[in-house]
Amino acid sequence: MDAMDPIPLIEPVVGDEELDNVREVLESGWMTEGPFAEELQEGVSDLTGVAHATTVTSCTTGLEVALDALGVGPGDEIVLPDFTYPATANVVVRLGATPVLVDVKPTTYNIDPERVAEAITEDTVAIMPVSLFGHPVDPGPIQRLADDHNLAVVEDAAWSLGSEFDGQAVGSQFDVSVFSFHPRKILTTGEGGAITTDDDALMREMRTIKNFGLSHYEDNEGFVRADATNYRMSDILAAVGVAQLQRSDEIFERRREVATRYDKLLASVDGIQPPHVDNRAHHTYGSYCAYVDVGDDTVRDNLIDLMSDRDIETQIGTYALHRTDAFDEAERATTLEVSADLYHNLLTLPITHSMTEADQERVVNALDEELERFR
């Protein structure tokens, strides 16, 4: 891009490999879940180091399937972070259960285990941590709470395929993890998701639920669930995902390279804090979210407009659920001050595969100049 071209927030990394795979699907005449979906499942399983992976239509439907397979329903409480996209809580409500909102850490933006401990009641059946923006949640404290209280852990890992904590891949740390292939994520199929687990019986149930209740297991073959659905991924989308996965190392490395350069450029900018990364975490930067620490809670939104005037697309981090109409009356076990603060003050910067050093300098220089209005 030259200096006057718009700088987009995101940019799917696609090319001839994706086109060739899609053409193969179209020419085969088999467009529903098929060989490419199977290959994508195997690839995700290998990448995360788990026994099983299955594709679904989205991370949202994957979370729903996972909770459904665990038997979650009316009367059950699920503890989850307030600072997340509403989909995390939507799936709980769809199953008739109750989302219980807790606060997050101001450093990693991930769920605070101390707040989780305060939220657990006799009705709690599961914890739903979110590995937000590509920064993996620390699994240790969450799993200890789950073990102590006999709870399941279903991780919303929408942003975090390829991330690791203490050398352990996201997707392998809890009972179930669910990933997204939405275009804002690092690897994309347009829409889509994948579920991972090491639990044979749980994966068997999840595959049955997502496939009309149809079981292909010899000891229980046929349509075995009346309350099932169809959340299978089209082989057209899976074909794109297979090509994405084959170049994933390059995509992950490039994303971290761009993020590292942002860290260096922003270090000298007064009024903005680069994202904190736990020294045990391997962050994949699904989004690069910096904290605006100057002025009041209106500054971040003003910056989004001002950067747009310069043809630079920025965005909020994500939502504080209790500030939405959908969840303003949701049960909350703790104060949600950190979540509210992040909701008003996190700024997502463009982070694309093709960004040049000049592009990043343009973004940071523009941000520095606009921040001067508020210092």
mmCIF file of C-alpha atoms in Angstrom:
data_model
loop_
_atom_site.group_PDB
_atom_site.id
_atom_site.type_symbol
_atom_site.label_atom_id
_atom_site.label_comp_id
_atom_site.label_asym_id
_atom_site.label_seq_id
_atom_site.Cartn_x
_atom_site.Cartn_y
_atom_site.Cartn_z
ATOM 1 C CA MET A 1 0.000 0.000 0.000
ATOM 2 C CA ASP A 2 1.198 3.545 -0.604
ATOM 3 C CA ALA A 3 0.846 6.243 2.044
ATOM 4 C CA MET A 4 -2.602 7.316 0.884
ATOM 5 C CA ASP A 5 -4.267 3.917 0.589
ATOM 6 C CA PRO A 6 -6.790 2.931 3.263
ATOM 7 C CA ILE A 7 -5.419 0.632 5.937
ATOM 8 C CA PRO A 8 -8.035 -2.010 6.826
ATOM 9 C CA LEU A 9 -8.475 -3.552 10.249
ATOM 10 C CA ILE A 10 -8.223 -7.112 8.927
ATOM 11 C CA GLU A 11 -7.244 -8.912 5.762
ATOM 12 C CA PRO A 12 -7.879 -12.605 5.096
ATOM 13 C CA VAL A 13 -4.755 -14.309 3.758
ATOM 14 C CA VAL A 14 -6.062 -16.224 0.752
ATOM 15 C CA GLY A 15 -4.656 -17.205 -2.633
ATOM 16 C CA ASP A 16 -4.495 -19.842 -5.350
ATOM 17 C CA GLU A 17 -4.446 -22.753 -2.889
ATOM 18 C CA GLU A 18 -7.890 -21.842 -1.550
ATOM 19 C CA LEU A 19 -9.244 -21.378 -5.079
ATOM 20 C CA ASP A 20 -7.839 -24.726 -6.223
ATOM 21 C CA ASN A 21 -9.391 -26.543 -3.254
ATOM 22 C CA VAL A 22 -12.789 -24.916 -3.750
ATOM 23 C CA ARG A 23 -12.691 -25.777 -7.451
ATOM 24 C CA GLU A 24 -12.003 -29.403 -6.524
ATOM 25 C CA VAL A 25 -15.083 -29.455 -4.288
ATOM 26 C CA LEU A 26 -17.306 -27.873 -6.932
ATOM 27 C CA GLU A 27 -16.119 -30.292 -9.592
ATOM 28 C CA SER A 28 -16.627 -33.275 -7.287
ATOM 29 C CA GLY A 29 -20.321 -32.523 -6.776
ATOM 30 C CA TRP A 30 -19.944 -33.228 -3.020
ATOM 31 C CA MET A 31 -20.489 -29.893 -1.287
ATOM 32 C CA THR A 32 -21.748 -30.824 2.168
ATOM 33 C CA GLU A 33 -19.438 -32.072 4.937
ATOM 34 C CA GLY A 34 -17.015 -34.433 3.246
ATOM 35 C CA PRO A 35 -13.326 -35.176 2.550
ATOM 36 C CA PHE A 36 -12.041 -31.644 3.109
ATOM 37 C CA ALA A 37 -13.921 -31.369 6.401
ATOM 38 C CA GLU A 38 -12.292 -34.615 7.488
ATOM 39 C CA GLU A 39 -8.865 -33.284 6.490
ATOM 40 C CA LEU A 40 -9.478 -30.022 8.325
ATOM 41 C CA GLN A 41 -10.533 -31.910 11.447
ATOM 42 C CA GLU A 42 -7.360 -33.995 11.332
ATOM 43 C CA GLY A 43 -5.277 -30.853 10.839
ATOM 44 C CA VAL A 44 -6.814 -29.068 13.814
ATOM 45 C CA SER A 45 -6.369 -32.188 15.925
ATOM 46 C CA ASP A 46 -2.677 -32.344 14.963
ATOM 47 C CA LEU A 47 -2.124 -28.621 15.555
ATOM 48 C CA THR A 48 -3.654 -28.711 19.023
ATOM 49 C CA GLY A 49 -2.342 -32.125 20.012
ATOM 50 C CA VAL A 50 -5.715 -33.600 20.944
ATOM 51 C CA ALA A 51 -7.365 -36.886 20.112
ATOM 52 C CA HIS A 52 -10.440 -35.431 18.426
ATOM 53 C CA ALA A 53 -11.603 -32.406 16.457
ATOM 54 C CA THR A 54 -14.843 -31.811 14.585
ATOM 55 C CA THR A 55 -15.863 -28.927 12.351
ATOM 56 C CA VAL A 56 -19.040 -26.890 12.885
ATOM 57 C CA THR A 57 -20.759 -23.913 11.274
ATOM 58 C CA SER A 58 -19.287 -21.391 13.739
ATOM 59 C CA CYS A 59 -17.594 -21.099 17.102
ATOM 60 C CA THR A 60 -20.984 -20.091 18.501
ATOM 61 C CA THR A 61 -22.727 -23.255 17.371
ATOM 62 C CA GLY A 62 -19.708 -25.249 18.521
ATOM 63 C CA LEU A 63 -20.056 -23.851 22.035
ATOM 64 C CA GLU A 64 -23.749 -24.693 21.980
ATOM 65 C CA VAL A 65 -23.039 -28.266 20.882
ATOM 66 C CA ALA A 66 -20.385 -28.682 23.586
ATOM 67 C CA LEU A 67 -22.644 -27.472 26.384
ATOM 68 C CA ASP A 68 -25.537 -29.534 25.043
ATOM 69 C CA ALA A 69 -23.379 -32.671 24.988
ATOM 70 C CA LEU A 70 -22.469 -32.012 28.620
ATOM 71 C CA GLY A 71 -26.160 -31.937 29.503
ATOM 72 C CA VAL A 72 -26.379 -28.233 30.333
ATOM 73 C CA GLY A 73 -29.941 -26.980 30.659
ATOM 74 C CA PRO A 74 -32.479 -25.094 32.799
ATOM 75 C CA GLY A 75 -31.403 -24.544 36.395
ATOM 76 C CA ASP A 76 -27.703 -24.742 35.559
ATOM 77 C CA GLU A 77 -25.308 -21.833 35.997
ATOM 78 C CA ILE A 78 -22.302 -21.224 33.751
ATOM 79 C CA VAL A 79 -19.580 -18.843 34.950
ATOM 80 C CA LEU A 80 -18.086 -16.751 32.148
ATOM 81 C CA PRO A 81 -16.258 -13.450 31.668
ATOM 82 C CA ASP A 82 -18.224 -10.241 31.245
ATOM 83 C CA PHE A 83 -15.632 -8.956 28.765
ATOM 84 C CA THR A 84 -16.335 -11.034 25.661
ATOM 85 C CA TYR A 85 -18.412 -11.066 22.504
ATOM 86 C CA PRO A 86 -22.080 -11.763 23.344
ATOM 87 C CA ALA A 87 -21.972 -15.150 21.596
ATOM 88 C CA THR A 88 -20.232 -16.632 24.646
ATOM 89 C CA ALA A 89 -23.313 -15.951 26.756
ATOM 90 C CA ASN A 90 -25.883 -16.376 23.955
ATOM 91 C CA VAL A 91 -25.290 -20.123 23.823
ATOM 92 C CA VAL A 92 -25.890 -20.491 27.559
ATOM 93 C CA VAL A 93 -29.253 -18.745 27.301
ATOM 94 C CA ARG A 94 -30.250 -20.785 24.227
ATOM 95 C CA LEU A 95 -29.915 -23.953 26.302
ATOM 96 C CA GLY A 96 -32.046 -22.495 29.086
ATOM 97 C CA ALA A 97 -29.154 -22.131 31.516
ATOM 98 C CA THR A 98 -28.027 -18.995 33.363
ATOM 99 C CA PRO A 99 -24.839 -17.074 32.482
ATOM 100 C CA VAL A 100 -23.087 -15.703 35.555
ATOM 101 C CA LEU A 101 -20.834 -12.780 34.664
ATOM 102 C CA VAL A 102 -17.483 -12.203 36.362
ATOM 103 C CA ASP A 103 -14.691 -9.709 35.893
ATOM 104 C CA VAL A 104 -11.436 -10.091 33.992
ATOM 105 C CA LYS A 105 -7.794 -9.255 34.570
ATOM 106 C CA PRO A 106 -6.673 -5.771 33.465
ATOM 107 C CA THR A 107 -3.430 -7.204 32.045
ATOM 108 C CA THR A 108 -4.387 -10.148 29.818
ATOM 109 C CA TYR A 109 -8.109 -9.210 29.486
ATOM 110 C CA ASN A 110 -8.889 -12.846 30.345
ATOM 111 C CA ILE A 111 -11.185 -14.178 33.083
ATOM 112 C CA ASP A 112 -10.003 -13.627 36.664
ATOM 113 C CA PRO A 113 -9.882 -16.968 38.562
ATOM 114 C CA GLU A 114 -10.382 -15.206 41.895
ATOM 115 C CA ARG A 115 -13.665 -13.790 40.612
ATOM 116 C CA VAL A 116 -14.627 -17.221 39.274
ATOM 117 C CA ALA A 117 -14.136 -18.706 42.749
ATOM 118 C CA GLU A 118 -16.529 -16.111 44.183
ATOM 119 C CA ALA A 119 -19.176 -16.993 41.582
ATOM 120 C CA ILE A 120 -19.413 -20.757 42.083
ATOM 121 C CA THR A 121 -22.631 -21.973 43.705
ATOM 122 C CA GLU A 122 -24.382 -25.308 44.103
ATOM 123 C CA ASP A 123 -26.027 -24.638 40.714
ATOM 124 C CA THR A 124 -22.767 -24.089 38.834
ATOM 125 C CA VAL A 125 -22.025 -26.862 36.336
ATOM 126 C CA ALA A 126 -19.311 -25.343 34.144
ATOM 127 C CA ILE A 127 -16.788 -22.557 33.677
ATOM 128 C CA MET A 128 -16.412 -20.925 30.248
ATOM 129 C CA PRO A 129 -13.096 -19.062 30.069
ATOM 130 C CA VAL A 130 -12.272 -17.076 26.931
ATOM 131 C CA SER A 131 -8.739 -16.965 25.524
ATOM 132 C CA LEU A 132 -9.267 -13.467 24.224
ATOM 133 C CA PHE A 133 -7.655 -11.963 21.106
ATOM 134 C CA GLY A 134 -5.131 -14.816 20.905
ATOM 135 C CA HIS A 135 -3.774 -14.520 24.456
ATOM 136 C CA PRO A 136 -4.272 -17.947 26.085
ATOM 137 C CA VAL A 137 -5.927 -18.141 29.472
ATOM 138 C CA ASP A 138 -3.760 -19.596 32.238
ATOM 139 C CA PRO A 139 -5.343 -23.058 32.555
ATOM 140 C CA GLY A 140 -3.953 -23.960 35.983
ATOM 141 C CA PRO A 141 -6.160 -21.896 38.325
ATOM 142 C CA ILE A 142 -9.295 -22.540 36.259
ATOM 143 C CA GLN A 143 -8.756 -26.294 36.141
ATOM 144 C CA ARG A 144 -8.061 -26.441 39.891
ATOM 145 C CA LEU A 145 -11.382 -24.722 40.583
ATOM 146 C CA ALA A 146 -13.117 -27.109 38.202
ATOM 147 C CA ASP A 147 -11.541 -30.136 39.890
ATOM 148 C CA ASP A 148 -12.380 -28.869 43.385
ATOM 149 C CA HIS A 149 -16.044 -28.319 42.490
ATOM 150 C CA ASN A 150 -16.544 -31.109 39.928
ATOM 151 C CA LEU A 151 -17.205 -28.676 37.080
ATOM 152 C CA ALA A 152 -16.708 -28.960 33.338
ATOM 153 C CA VAL A 153 -14.560 -26.401 31.519
ATOM 154 C CA VAL A 154 -15.621 -25.334 28.029
ATOM 155 C CA GLU A 155 -13.158 -22.858 26.554
ATOM 156 C CA ASP A 156 -14.214 -20.196 24.092
ATOM 157 C CA ALA A 157 -10.971 -20.233 22.119
ATOM 158 C CA ALA A 158 -12.456 -18.375 19.134
ATOM 159 C CA TRP A 159 -9.379 -16.165 18.723
ATOM 160 C CA SER A 160 -6.655 -18.508 19.814
ATOM 161 C CA LEU A 161 -5.858 -21.304 17.379
ATOM 162 C CA GLY A 162 -2.073 -21.638 17.439
ATOM 163 C CA SER A 163 -1.675 -20.065 20.886
ATOM 164 C CA GLU A 164 0.090 -21.865 23.718
ATOM 165 C CA PHE A 165 0.513 -21.523 27.472
ATOM 166 C CA ASP A 166 3.619 -23.019 29.064
ATOM 167 C CA GLY A 167 4.188 -24.894 25.815
ATOM 168 C CA GLN A 168 0.745 -26.498 25.848
ATOM 169 C CA ALA A 169 -1.494 -25.745 22.880
ATOM 170 C CA VAL A 170 -4.791 -23.962 23.346
ATOM 171 C CA GLY A 171 -7.411 -26.567 22.536
ATOM 172 C CA SER A 172 -5.758 -29.251 24.648
ATOM 173 C CA GLN A 173 -5.997 -27.719 28.128
ATOM 174 C CA PHE A 174 -9.636 -28.222 29.134
ATOM 175 C CA ASP A 175 -12.542 -30.637 28.649
ATOM 176 C CA VAL A 176 -13.555 -28.885 25.429
ATOM 177 C CA SER A 177 -12.276 -25.937 23.402
ATOM 178 C CA VAL A 178 -13.986 -24.268 20.466
ATOM 179 C CA PHE A 179 -12.309 -22.205 17.722
ATOM 180 C CA SER A 180 -13.624 -19.726 15.160
ATOM 181 C CA PHE A 181 -12.783 -19.416 11.468
ATOM 182 C CA HIS A 182 -14.554 -16.060 11.052
ATOM 183 C CA PRO A 183 -12.651 -13.613 8.774
ATOM 184 C CA ARG A 184 -11.481 -11.581 11.789
ATOM 185 C CA LYS A 185 -9.627 -14.619 13.071
ATOM 186 C CA ILE A 186 -6.115 -15.520 11.914
ATOM 187 C CA LEU A 187 -7.196 -18.579 9.911
ATOM 188 C CA THR A 188 -10.548 -18.308 8.163
ATOM 189 C CA THR A 189 -13.100 -20.300 6.216
ATOM 190 C CA GLY A 190 -15.477 -17.316 5.914
ATOM 191 C CA GLU A 191 -17.738 -18.708 8.621
ATOM 192 C CA GLY A 192 -17.051 -21.855 10.581
ATOM 193 C CA GLY A 193 -15.508 -23.330 13.680
ATOM 194 C CA ALA A 194 -13.964 -26.425 15.221
ATOM 195 C CA ILE A 195 -14.331 -28.260 18.532
ATOM 196 C CA THR A 196 -11.446 -30.125 20.190
ATOM 197 C CA THR A 197 -11.393 -32.636 23.044
ATOM 198 C CA ASP A 198 -9.573 -35.721 24.305
ATOM 199 C CA ASP A 199 -12.834 -37.201 25.622
ATOM 200 C CA ASP A 200 -13.989 -40.018 23.322
ATOM 201 C CA ALA A 201 -17.557 -40.179 24.640
ATOM 202 C CA LEU A 202 -18.000 -36.420 24.595
ATOM 203 C CA MET A 203 -16.818 -36.124 20.996
ATOM 204 C CA ARG A 204 -19.119 -38.939 20.001
ATOM 205 C CA GLU A 205 -22.075 -37.058 21.498
ATOM 206 C CA MET A 206 -21.064 -33.746 19.917
ATOM 207 C CA ARG A 207 -20.779 -35.316 16.463
ATOM 208 C CA THR A 208 -24.221 -36.840 16.898
ATOM 209 C CA ILE A 209 -25.831 -33.560 17.988
ATOM 210 C CA LYS A 210 -24.388 -31.562 15.084
ATOM 211 C CA ASN A 211 -25.454 -34.194 12.531
ATOM 212 C CA PHE A 212 -29.262 -34.468 12.929
ATOM 213 C CA GLY A 213 -28.831 -36.805 15.906
ATOM 214 C CA LEU A 214 -27.384 -39.460 13.606
ATOM 215 C CA SER A 215 -24.917 -41.836 15.222
ATOM 216 C CA HIS A 216 -22.576 -43.975 13.136
ATOM 217 C CA TYR A 217 -21.272 -45.979 16.079
ATOM 218 C CA GLU A 218 -21.971 -49.706 15.885
ATOM 219 C CA ASP A 219 -23.276 -49.990 19.445
ATOM 220 C CA ASN A 220 -25.773 -47.152 18.917
ATOM 221 C CA GLU A 221 -26.309 -46.650 15.203
ATOM 222 C CA GLY A 222 -29.047 -44.566 13.595
ATOM 223 C CA PHE A 223 -31.002 -41.471 14.603
ATOM 224 C CA VAL A 224 -30.594 -41.511 18.362
ATOM 225 C CA ARG A 225 -31.453 -37.936 19.436
ATOM 226 C CA ALA A 226 -34.694 -36.133 18.640
ATOM 227 C CA ASP A 227 -33.405 -32.763 19.869
ATOM 228 C CA ALA A 228 -30.369 -32.615 17.564
ATOM 229 C CA THR A 229 -29.588 -30.121 14.809
ATOM 230 C CA ASN A 230 -27.476 -29.560 11.699
ATOM 231 C CA TYR A 231 -24.275 -27.663 12.395
ATOM 232 C CA ARG A 232 -22.097 -29.436 9.823
ATOM 233 C CA MET A 233 -19.510 -27.411 7.910
ATOM 234 C CA SER A 234 -19.812 -27.346 4.113
ATOM 235 C CA ASP A 235 -16.881 -28.917 2.295
ATOM 236 C CA ILE A 236 -16.581 -25.666 0.326
ATOM 237 C CA LEU A 237 -15.670 -23.824 3.522
ATOM 238 C CA ALA A 238 -13.537 -26.700 4.770
ATOM 239 C CA ALA A 239 -11.568 -26.604 1.512
ATOM 240 C CA VAL A 240 -10.600 -23.017 2.301
ATOM 241 C CA GLY A 241 -9.674 -24.048 5.845
ATOM 242 C CA VAL A 242 -7.381 -26.839 4.674
ATOM 243 C CA ALA A 243 -5.400 -24.385 2.553
ATOM 244 C CA GLN A 244 -5.277 -21.946 5.465
ATOM 245 C CA LEU A 245 -3.987 -24.610 7.814
ATOM 246 C CA GLN A 246 -1.245 -25.602 5.370
ATOM 247 C CA ARG A 247 0.176 -22.069 5.512
ATOM 248 C CA SER A 248 -0.604 -21.531 9.202
ATOM 249 C CA ASP A 249 3.026 -21.380 10.349
ATOM 250 C CA GLU A 250 3.689 -18.518 7.961
ATOM 251 C CA ILE A 251 0.493 -16.707 8.970
ATOM 252 C CA PHE A 252 1.140 -17.088 12.717
ATOM 253 C CA GLU A 253 4.752 -15.953 12.382
ATOM 254 C CA ARG A 254 3.842 -12.909 10.321
ATOM 255 C CA ARG A 255 1.121 -11.870 12.775
ATOM 256 C CA ARG A 256 3.550 -11.983 15.695
ATOM 257 C CA GLU A 257 6.116 -10.052 13.650
ATOM 258 C CA VAL A 258 3.657 -7.218 13.023
ATOM 259 C CA ALA A 259 2.593 -7.209 16.680
ATOM 260 C CA THR A 260 6.197 -7.050 17.898
ATOM 261 C CA ARG A 261 6.830 -4.038 15.691
ATOM 262 C CA TYR A 262 3.726 -2.308 17.067
ATOM 263 C CA ASP A 263 5.045 -2.910 20.588
ATOM 264 C CA LYS A 264 8.266 -1.117 19.724
ATOM 265 C CA LEU A 265 6.581 1.771 17.911
ATOM 266 C CA LEU A 266 4.029 2.371 20.666
ATOM 267 C CA ALA A 267 6.593 2.309 23.462
ATOM 268 C CA SER A 268 7.314 5.987 22.909
ATOM 269 C CA VAL A 269 3.697 7.115 22.466
ATOM 270 C CA ASP A 270 2.267 8.839 25.522
ATOM 271 C CA GLY A 271 -1.314 7.853 26.301
ATOM 272 C CA ILE A 272 -1.421 4.331 24.862
ATOM 273 C CA GLN A 273 -0.326 1.013 26.354
ATOM 274 C CA PRO A 274 0.607 -1.968 24.159
ATOM 275 C CA PRO A 275 -1.061 -5.251 25.149
ATOM 276 C CA HIS A 276 0.525 -7.102 28.042
ATOM 277 C CA VAL A 277 1.643 -10.668 27.364
ATOM 278 C CA ASP A 278 2.196 -13.188 30.152
ATOM 279 C CA ASN A 279 5.757 -14.508 29.879
ATOM 280 C CA ARG A 280 4.398 -18.075 29.780
ATOM 281 C CA ALA A 281 2.071 -17.294 26.878
ATOM 282 C CA HIS A 282 2.555 -17.684 23.141
ATOM 283 C CA HIS A 283 0.189 -14.986 21.828
ATOM 284 C CA THR A 284 -1.074 -15.238 18.229
ATOM 285 C CA TYR A 285 -2.630 -11.735 18.079
ATOM 286 C CA GLY A 286 -5.982 -12.453 16.554
ATOM 287 C CA SER A 287 -6.424 -8.779 17.390
ATOM 288 C CA TYR A 288 -3.899 -6.210 18.531
ATOM 289 C CA CYS A 289 -5.662 -4.295 21.310
ATOM 290 C CA ALA A 290 -3.946 -1.369 23.023
ATOM 291 C CA TYR A 291 -5.233 0.510 26.061
ATOM 292 C CA VAL A 292 -5.989 4.242 25.820
ATOM 293 C CA ASP A 293 -4.949 5.738 29.162
ATOM 294 C CA VAL A 294 -5.495 9.421 28.590
ATOM 295 C CA GLY A 295 -8.607 11.558 29.065
ATOM 296 C CA ASP A 296 -12.020 10.106 29.872
ATOM 297 C CA ASP A 297 -14.118 7.226 28.562
ATOM 298 C CA THR A 298 -15.019 9.101 25.385
ATOM 299 C CA VAL A 299 -11.471 9.347 24.025
ATOM 300 C CA ARG A 300 -11.267 5.854 22.503
ATOM 301 C CA ASP A 301 -14.462 6.325 20.479
ATOM 302 C CA ASN A 302 -13.261 9.715 19.299
ATOM 303 C CA LEU A 303 -9.983 8.142 18.214
ATOM 304 C CA ILE A 304 -11.836 5.565 16.109
ATOM 305 C CA ASP A 305 -13.577 8.406 14.240
ATOM 306 C CA LEU A 306 -10.416 10.475 13.897
ATOM 307 C CA MET A 307 -8.388 7.540 12.583
ATOM 308 C CA SER A 308 -11.167 6.755 10.126
ATOM 309 C CA ASP A 309 -10.852 10.297 8.790
ATOM 310 C CA ARG A 310 -7.256 9.375 7.984
ATOM 311 C CA ASP A 311 -8.378 6.177 6.178
ATOM 312 C CA ILE A 312 -7.141 3.968 8.993
ATOM 313 C CA GLU A 313 -9.663 1.458 10.305
ATOM 314 C CA THR A 314 -9.644 0.814 14.058
ATOM 315 C CA GLN A 315 -12.249 -0.735 16.336
ATOM 316 C CA ILE A 316 -13.231 -1.355 19.953
ATOM 317 C CA GLY A 317 -11.751 -4.385 21.717
ATOM 318 C CA THR A 318 -14.955 -6.222 22.550
ATOM 319 C CA TYR A 319 -18.048 -5.810 24.721
ATOM 320 C CA ALA A 320 -18.796 -5.600 28.426
ATOM 321 C CA LEU A 321 -21.856 -7.831 28.398
ATOM 322 C CA HIS A 322 -23.533 -6.042 31.289
ATOM 323 C CA ARG A 323 -23.496 -2.840 29.222
ATOM 324 C CA THR A 324 -25.569 -4.436 26.440
ATOM 325 C CA ASP A 325 -29.368 -4.481 26.373
ATOM 326 C CA ALA A 326 -29.288 -8.271 26.074
ATOM 327 C CA PHE A 327 -27.382 -8.850 29.312
ATOM 328 C CA ASP A 328 -27.907 -5.709 31.393
ATOM 329 C CA GLU A 329 -29.929 -7.774 33.870
ATOM 330 C CA ALA A 330 -27.799 -10.905 33.721
ATOM 331 C CA GLU A 331 -26.607 -12.392 36.968
ATOM 332 C CA ARG A 332 -23.271 -11.004 38.066
ATOM 333 C CA ALA A 333 -21.290 -12.504 40.888
ATOM 334 C CA THR A 334 -18.724 -9.734 41.223
ATOM 335 C CA THR A 335 -18.244 -6.100 40.368
ATOM 336 C CA LEU A 336 -17.370 -5.677 36.696
ATOM 337 C CA GLU A 337 -15.212 -2.577 36.863
ATOM 338 C CA VAL A 338 -12.293 -3.907 34.830
ATOM 339 C CA SER A 339 -14.564 -5.161 32.079
ATOM 340 C CA ALA A 340 -16.345 -1.801 31.865
ATOM 341 C CA ASP A 341 -13.015 0.019 31.760
ATOM 342 C CA LEU A 342 -11.672 -2.173 28.959
ATOM 343 C CA TYR A 343 -14.933 -1.847 27.027
ATOM 344 C CA HIS A 344 -14.498 1.932 26.927
ATOM 345 C CA ASN A 345 -10.734 2.139 26.508
ATOM 346 C CA LEU A 346 -9.344 -0.716 24.402
ATOM 347 C CA LEU A 347 -8.496 0.208 20.829
ATOM 348 C CA THR A 348 -7.919 -2.453 18.162
ATOM 349 C CA LEU A 349 -5.292 -1.448 15.611
ATOM 350 C CA PRO A 350 -4.988 -2.800 12.053
ATOM 351 C CA ILE A 351 -2.933 -5.978 11.939
ATOM 352 C CA THR A 352 -2.739 -7.521 8.488
ATOM 353 C CA HIS A 353 -0.430 -9.923 6.704
ATOM 354 C CA SER A 354 0.586 -7.419 4.037
ATOM 355 C CA MET A 355 1.298 -4.428 6.296
ATOM 356 C CA THR A 356 4.622 -2.776 5.594
ATOM 357 C CA GLU A 357 6.786 -1.040 8.167
ATOM 358 C CA ALA A 358 5.660 2.229 6.591
ATOM 359 C CA ASP A 359 2.015 1.254 7.107
ATOM 360 C CA GLN A 360 2.609 0.594 10.775
ATOM 361 C CA GLU A 361 4.524 3.825 11.205
ATOM 362 C CA ARG A 362 1.645 5.659 9.550
ATOM 363 C CA VAL A 363 -0.837 4.079 11.986
ATOM 364 C CA VAL A 364 1.229 4.897 15.059
ATOM 365 C CA ASN A 365 2.136 8.415 13.931
ATOM 366 C CA ALA A 366 -1.520 9.180 13.222
ATOM 367 C CA LEU A 367 -2.503 7.811 16.611
ATOM 368 C CA ASP A 368 0.182 9.852 18.350
ATOM 369 C CA GLU A 369 -0.952 13.031 16.610
ATOM 370 C CA GLU A 370 -4.630 12.463 17.420
ATOM 371 C CA LEU A 371 -3.878 11.616 21.029
ATOM 372 C CA GLU A 372 -2.315 15.053 21.383
ATOM 373 C CA ARG A 373 -5.852 16.489 21.413
ATOM 374 C CA PHE A 374 -6.549 14.709 24.706
ATOM 375 C CA ARG A 375 -3.258 14.822 26.612
#
